[in-house]
Coordinates of C-alpha atoms in Angstrom, one line a residue:
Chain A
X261 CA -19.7 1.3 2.3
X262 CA -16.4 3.1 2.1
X263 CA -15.0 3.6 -1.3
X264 CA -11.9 5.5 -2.9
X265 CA -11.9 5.9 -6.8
X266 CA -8.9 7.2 -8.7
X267 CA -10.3 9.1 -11.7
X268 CA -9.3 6.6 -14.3
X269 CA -7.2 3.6 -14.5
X270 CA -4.6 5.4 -17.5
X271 CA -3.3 8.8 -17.9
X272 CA -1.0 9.7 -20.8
X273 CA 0.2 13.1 -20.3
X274 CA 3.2 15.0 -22.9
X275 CA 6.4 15.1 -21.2
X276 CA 6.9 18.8 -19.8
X277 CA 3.3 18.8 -19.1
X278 CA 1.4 18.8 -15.6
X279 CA 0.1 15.7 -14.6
X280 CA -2.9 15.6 -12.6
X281 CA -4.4 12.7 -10.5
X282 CA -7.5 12.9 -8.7
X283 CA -8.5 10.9 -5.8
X284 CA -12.1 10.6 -4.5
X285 CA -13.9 9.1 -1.3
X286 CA -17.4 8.3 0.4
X287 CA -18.2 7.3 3.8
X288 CA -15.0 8.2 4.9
X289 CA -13.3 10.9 7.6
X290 CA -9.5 10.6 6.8
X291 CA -7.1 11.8 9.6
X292 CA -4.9 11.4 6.5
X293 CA -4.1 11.3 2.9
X294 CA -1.2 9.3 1.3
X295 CA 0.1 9.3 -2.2
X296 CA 2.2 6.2 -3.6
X297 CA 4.2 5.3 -6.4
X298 CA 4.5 1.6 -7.4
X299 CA 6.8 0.5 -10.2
X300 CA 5.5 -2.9 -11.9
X301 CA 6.3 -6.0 -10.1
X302 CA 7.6 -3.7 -7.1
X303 CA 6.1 -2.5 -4.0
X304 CA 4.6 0.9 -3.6
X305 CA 7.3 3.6 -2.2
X306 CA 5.8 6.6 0.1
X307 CA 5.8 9.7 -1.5
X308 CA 3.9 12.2 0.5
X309 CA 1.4 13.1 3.2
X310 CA -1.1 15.4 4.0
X311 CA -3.1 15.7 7.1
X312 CA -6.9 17.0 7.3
X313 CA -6.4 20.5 8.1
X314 CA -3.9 21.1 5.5
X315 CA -5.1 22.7 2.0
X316 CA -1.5 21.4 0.2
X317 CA 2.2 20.3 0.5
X318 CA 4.7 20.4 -2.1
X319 CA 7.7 18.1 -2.6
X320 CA 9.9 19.2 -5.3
X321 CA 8.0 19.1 -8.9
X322 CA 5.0 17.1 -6.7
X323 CA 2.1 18.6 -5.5
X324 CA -0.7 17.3 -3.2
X325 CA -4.1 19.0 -2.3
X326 CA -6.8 17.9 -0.1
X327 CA -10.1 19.1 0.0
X328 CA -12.4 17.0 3.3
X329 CA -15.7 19.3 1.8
X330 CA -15.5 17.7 -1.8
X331 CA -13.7 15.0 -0.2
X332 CA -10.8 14.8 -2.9
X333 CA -7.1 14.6 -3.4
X334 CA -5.1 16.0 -6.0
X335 CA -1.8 15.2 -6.9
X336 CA 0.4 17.2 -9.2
X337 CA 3.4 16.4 -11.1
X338 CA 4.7 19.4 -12.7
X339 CA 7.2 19.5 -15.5
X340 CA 6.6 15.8 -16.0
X341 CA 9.2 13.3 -17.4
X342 CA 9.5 9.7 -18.9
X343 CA 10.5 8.5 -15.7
X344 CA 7.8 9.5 -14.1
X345 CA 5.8 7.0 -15.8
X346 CA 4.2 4.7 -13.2
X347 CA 1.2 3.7 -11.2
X348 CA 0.0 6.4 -8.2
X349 CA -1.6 4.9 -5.3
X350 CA -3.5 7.2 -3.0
X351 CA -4.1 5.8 0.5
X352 CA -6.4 7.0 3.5
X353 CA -5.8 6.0 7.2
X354 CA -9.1 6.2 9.3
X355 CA -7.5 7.6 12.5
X356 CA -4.5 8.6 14.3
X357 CA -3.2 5.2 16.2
X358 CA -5.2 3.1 14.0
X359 CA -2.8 3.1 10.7
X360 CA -4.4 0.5 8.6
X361 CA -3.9 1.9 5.1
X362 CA -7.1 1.7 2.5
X363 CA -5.8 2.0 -1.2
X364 CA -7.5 3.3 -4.2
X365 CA -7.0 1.5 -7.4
X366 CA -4.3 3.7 -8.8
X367 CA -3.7 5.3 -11.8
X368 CA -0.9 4.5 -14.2
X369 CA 0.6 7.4 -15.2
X370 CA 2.7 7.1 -18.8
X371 CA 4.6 10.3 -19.8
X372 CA 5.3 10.2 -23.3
X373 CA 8.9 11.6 -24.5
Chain B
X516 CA 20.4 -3.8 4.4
X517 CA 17.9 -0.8 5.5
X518 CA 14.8 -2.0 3.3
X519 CA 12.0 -4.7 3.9
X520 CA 13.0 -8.1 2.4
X521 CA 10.1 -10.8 1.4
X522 CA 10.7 -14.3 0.4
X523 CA 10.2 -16.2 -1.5
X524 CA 10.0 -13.4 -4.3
X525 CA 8.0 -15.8 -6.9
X526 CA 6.0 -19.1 -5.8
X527 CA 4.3 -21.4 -8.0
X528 CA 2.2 -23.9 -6.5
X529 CA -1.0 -26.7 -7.1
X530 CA -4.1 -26.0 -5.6
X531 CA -4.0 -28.1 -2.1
X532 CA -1.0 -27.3 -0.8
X533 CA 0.6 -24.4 1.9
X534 CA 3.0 -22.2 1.1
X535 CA 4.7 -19.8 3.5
X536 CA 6.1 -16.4 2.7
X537 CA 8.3 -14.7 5.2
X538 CA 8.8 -10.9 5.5
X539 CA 11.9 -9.0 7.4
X540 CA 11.4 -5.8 8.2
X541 CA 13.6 -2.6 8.9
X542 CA 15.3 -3.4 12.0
X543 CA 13.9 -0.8 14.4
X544 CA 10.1 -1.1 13.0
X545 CA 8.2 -2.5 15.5
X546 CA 5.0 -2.5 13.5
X547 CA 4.5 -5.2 10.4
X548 CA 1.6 -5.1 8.1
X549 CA 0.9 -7.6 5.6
X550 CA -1.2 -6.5 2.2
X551 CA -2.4 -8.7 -0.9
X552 CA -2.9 -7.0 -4.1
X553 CA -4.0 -8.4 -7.4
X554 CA -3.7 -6.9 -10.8
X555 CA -5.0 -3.9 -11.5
X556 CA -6.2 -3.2 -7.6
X557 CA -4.9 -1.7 -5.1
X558 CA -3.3 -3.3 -1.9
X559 CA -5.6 -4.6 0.7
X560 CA -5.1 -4.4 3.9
X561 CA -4.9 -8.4 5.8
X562 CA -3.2 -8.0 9.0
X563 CA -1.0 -5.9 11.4
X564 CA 1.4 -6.4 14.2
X565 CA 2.8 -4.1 16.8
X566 CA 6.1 -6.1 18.5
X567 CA 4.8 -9.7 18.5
X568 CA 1.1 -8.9 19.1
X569 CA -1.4 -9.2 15.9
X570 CA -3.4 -6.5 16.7
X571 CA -5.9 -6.3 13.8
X572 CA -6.8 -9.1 11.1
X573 CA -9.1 -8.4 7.9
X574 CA -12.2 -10.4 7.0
X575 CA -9.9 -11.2 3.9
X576 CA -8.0 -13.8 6.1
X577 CA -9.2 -16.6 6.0
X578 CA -9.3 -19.3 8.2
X579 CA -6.7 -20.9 5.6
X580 CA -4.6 -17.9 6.5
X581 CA -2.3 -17.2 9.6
X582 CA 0.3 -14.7 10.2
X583 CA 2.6 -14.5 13.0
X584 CA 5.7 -12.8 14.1
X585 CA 6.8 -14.5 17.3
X586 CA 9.4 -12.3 18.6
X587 CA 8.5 -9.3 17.5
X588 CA 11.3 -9.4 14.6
X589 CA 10.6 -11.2 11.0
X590 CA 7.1 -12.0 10.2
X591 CA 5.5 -15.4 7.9
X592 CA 2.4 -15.5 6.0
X593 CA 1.1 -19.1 5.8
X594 CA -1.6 -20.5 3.7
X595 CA -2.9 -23.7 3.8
X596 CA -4.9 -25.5 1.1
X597 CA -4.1 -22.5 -1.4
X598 CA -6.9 -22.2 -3.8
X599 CA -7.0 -20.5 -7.3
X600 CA -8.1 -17.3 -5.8
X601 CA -5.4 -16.9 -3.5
X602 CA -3.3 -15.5 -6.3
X603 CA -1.8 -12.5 -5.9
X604 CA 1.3 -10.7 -4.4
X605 CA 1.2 -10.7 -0.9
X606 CA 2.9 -7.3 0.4
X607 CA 4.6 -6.7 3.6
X608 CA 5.2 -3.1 5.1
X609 CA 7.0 -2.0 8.0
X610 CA 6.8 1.1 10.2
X611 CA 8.4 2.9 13.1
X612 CA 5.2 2.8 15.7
X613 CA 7.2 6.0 17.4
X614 CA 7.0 8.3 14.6
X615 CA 3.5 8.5 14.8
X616 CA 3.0 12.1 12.5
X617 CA 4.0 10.4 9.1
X618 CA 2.3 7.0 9.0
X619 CA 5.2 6.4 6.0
X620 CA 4.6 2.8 5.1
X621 CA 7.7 1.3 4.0
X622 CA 6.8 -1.6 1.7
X623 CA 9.1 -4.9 0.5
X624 CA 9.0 -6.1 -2.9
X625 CA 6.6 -8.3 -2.6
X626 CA 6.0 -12.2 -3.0
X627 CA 3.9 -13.3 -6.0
X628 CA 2.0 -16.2 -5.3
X629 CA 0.1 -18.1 -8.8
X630 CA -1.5 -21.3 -7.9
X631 CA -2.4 -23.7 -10.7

């Protein structure tokens, strides 16, 4: 069955650090990658996208990478602050047309000051 | 207001009864997707309209559950005989079916459902 899996539930990272957040998934062909950020009690904002035949995008201090051999996102936050601190969703969307999302778990990110 | 707006925000209700969330989305979205997520998961994917037509519906809804969005404008989430396990926050998300390169979900705030 298809399954995405977020490398752990909790990351504490020091501010001014790199954070790094991996998604993996099986049984899966992405046309896309998403990466979300969801507050608590909030819904999840968009933060960036990345299509199968591209290696990385940037977005100011984020980073994304996606790799369909190891099938595996990265997501970078570099020069990380407090307010930063969340939890990061990564999404996949099967086919072009057909944008059902499927979310991984997430991982919440705290920065520590 | 530009953003997706969900009510109720909070609903509290005894196993049995039917609640009804609505969700509005951004004005010139004509697709609607309704989520649930419960703590600690991610958001799973229920159903999805484009205009007025339900075009795709999970095996998570129920036949207690029923969505509709009858003129292609605001959306409601109905479910009847709400048991225990249908708590959660039920999520809507809109998105402009025209700008088909981004697949940017914007996402309301949610409405949290705890049934006693």
């Amino acid at each position: 069955s298809q399954k995405i899996e977020q490398n752990s539930e909790a990351l504490n990272i020091q501010e001014g650090k790199t954070a790094t957040l991996t998604c993996n998934y099986t049984n899966y062909s992405p046309a896309y990658l998403q990466w979300y950020r969801q507050d608590p009690g909030r819904g999840p904002v968009f933060l960036l996208l990345i299509r199968e035949n591209e290696k990385e995008k940037r977005k100011e201090r984020l980073k994304v990478t996606f790799d369909t051999t190891l099938k595996q996102s990265l997501f970078h936050i570099t020069a990380s602050q407090p307010a930063d601190s969340a939890t990061y969703l990564c999404a996949l969307v099967g086919e072009f047309g057909n944008e059902k999302l499927t979310f991984g778990t997430g991982t919440r990110l705290t920065i520590i000051p | 207001d530009t953003g997706v707006s969900q009510n109720p925000r909070h609903k509290i209700t005894k196993r049995g009864q039917n609640v009804t969330f609505r969700c509005d989305p951004i004005s010139e979205h004509n697709r609607l997707y309704w989520y649930r997520q419960t703590l600690g998961q991610g958001p799973e994917f229920l159903t999805y309209f484009q205009n007025e037509a339900q075009l795709e519906k999970s095996r998570l809804l129920s036949d207690r559950f029923s969505a509709e969005r009858p003129k292609g404008s605001f959306s409601t989430l109905e479910i009847q005989r709400t048991e225990q396990g249908d708590s959660a926050m039920y999520l809507c998300a809109s998105k402009d079916g025209a700008v088909t390169n981004t697949g940017e979900l914007f996402f309301g705030e949610g409405s949290r459902l705890t049934v006693l």
